[in-house]
C-alpha positions as a printed NumPy array, in Angstrom:
array([[ 61.191,  10.767,  10.974],
       [ 62.408,  10.333,   7.413],
       [ 60.608,   8.274,   4.794],
       [ 62.952,   5.294,   5.033],
       [ 62.587,   5.072,   8.809],
       [ 58.855,   5.385,   8.426],
       [ 58.476,   2.458,   6.031],
       [ 61.137,   0.345,   7.759],
       [ 58.726,  -0.405,  10.6  ],
       [ 57.153,  -3.836,   9.907],
       [ 53.631,  -2.922,  11.031],
       [ 53.578,   0.126,   8.765],
       [ 54.816,  -2.063,   5.908],
       [ 51.92 ,  -4.423,   6.557],
       [ 49.455,  -1.527,   6.665],
       [ 50.739,  -0.319,   3.299],
       [ 50.376,  -3.829,   1.856],
       [ 46.802,  -4.063,   3.123],
       [ 45.719,  -0.684,   1.759],
       [ 47.678,  -0.957,  -1.498],
       [ 44.727,  -2.253,  -3.532],
       [ 41.89 ,  -1.889,  -1.037],
       [ 40.327,   1.011,   0.783],
       [ 39.961,  -0.151,   4.382],
       [ 38.534,   1.288,   7.591],
       [ 40.618,   1.35 ,  10.749],
       [ 38.541,  -1.434,  12.298],
       [ 39.451,  -3.845,   9.485],
       [ 43.124,  -2.992,   9.892],
       [ 42.882,  -3.54 ,  13.652],
       [ 41.384,  -7.005,  13.087],
       [ 43.968,  -8.002,  10.491],
       [ 46.999,  -6.647,  12.335],
       [ 46.171,  -7.743,  15.877],
       [ 47.015,  -4.245,  17.125],
       [ 44.999,  -1.863,  19.242],
       [ 42.807,   0.743,  17.596],
       [ 45.067,   3.456,  19.03 ],
       [ 48.185,   1.716,  17.708],
       [ 46.811,   1.385,  14.19 ],
       [ 45.605,   4.991,  14.301],
       [ 49.083,   6.211,  15.276],
       [ 50.695,   4.299,  12.414],
       [ 48.092,   5.622,   9.985],
       [ 48.631,   9.196,  11.178],
       [ 52.361,   8.92 ,  10.471],
       [ 51.728,   7.407,   7.044],
       [ 49.116,  10.059,   6.257],
       [ 51.379,  12.915,   7.385],
       [ 54.125,  11.57 ,   5.113],
       [ 51.696,  11.445,   2.185],
       [ 51.83 ,   7.65 ,   1.925],
       [ 48.126,   7.033,   2.554],
       [ 44.963,   8.976,   1.882],
       [ 41.847,   8.992,   4.001],
       [ 38.255,   9.76 ,   3.144],
       [ 35.132,   9.772,   5.231],
       [ 32.259,   7.446,   4.457],
       [ 29.603,   8.258,   7.015],
       [ 31.222,   7.615,  10.39 ],
       [ 34.042,   5.53 ,   8.962],
       [ 37.422,   6.698,   7.757],
       [ 38.701,   4.696,   4.809],
       [ 42.423,   4.462,   4.127],
       [ 44.182,   3.692,   0.858],
       [ 47.827,   3.797,  -0.201],
       [ 48.696,   6.991,  -2.061],
       [ 50.862,   5.696,  -4.886],
       [ 51.681,   9.214,  -6.032],
       [ 52.864,  10.043,  -2.52 ],
       [ 55.024,   6.917,  -2.457],
       [ 56.446,   7.67 ,  -5.924],
       [ 59.493,   9.703,  -4.835],
       [ 60.499,   7.06 ,  -2.285],
       [ 60.054,   4.308,  -4.871],
       [ 62.13 ,   6.234,  -7.417],
       [ 64.9  ,   6.822,  -4.886],
       [ 65.035,   3.146,  -3.895],
       [ 65.012,   1.981,  -7.507],
       [ 67.844,   4.355,  -8.399],
       [ 69.804,   3.448,  -5.278],
       [ 69.576,  -0.312,  -5.811],
       [ 70.136,  -0.096,  -9.57 ],
       [ 73.408,   1.761,  -9.027],
       [ 74.498,  -0.702,  -6.326],
       [ 73.678,  -3.73 ,  -8.468],
       [ 75.449,  -2.196, -11.477],
       [ 78.534,  -1.659,  -9.323],
       [ 78.371,  -5.231,  -8.038],
       [ 78.113,  -6.554, -11.612],
       [ 81.162,  -4.48 , -12.599],
       [ 83.169,  -5.836,  -9.684],
       [ 82.164,  -9.406, -10.552],
       [ 83.242,  -8.89 , -14.175],
       [ 86.578,  -7.433, -13.063],
       [ 87.156, -10.365, -10.713],
       [ 86.303, -12.84 , -13.469],
       [ 88.732, -11.162, -15.901],
       [ 91.468, -11.13 , -13.255],
       [ 90.946, -14.858, -12.905]])
């Protein structure tokens, strides 16, 4: 699964939002997402394997946090992609305005 497919899934987007600024255990994510423990764990495993979240042990708990460095290349790609598309759209709008 490529990075775009991975983050296109709404539940994984929500997981990333939740762990963006907070380090959360799976149980907290389960409660907030209304998903099963197994379901949240599967989503987290995919995000971890892609380098989008980190995990650390705290006693018996596993705490997850977004890995901003891991998300950096995807963010850079999307910014570049949309900047070029918006620049092209602006050029087309200017051409249409000049053509009257």
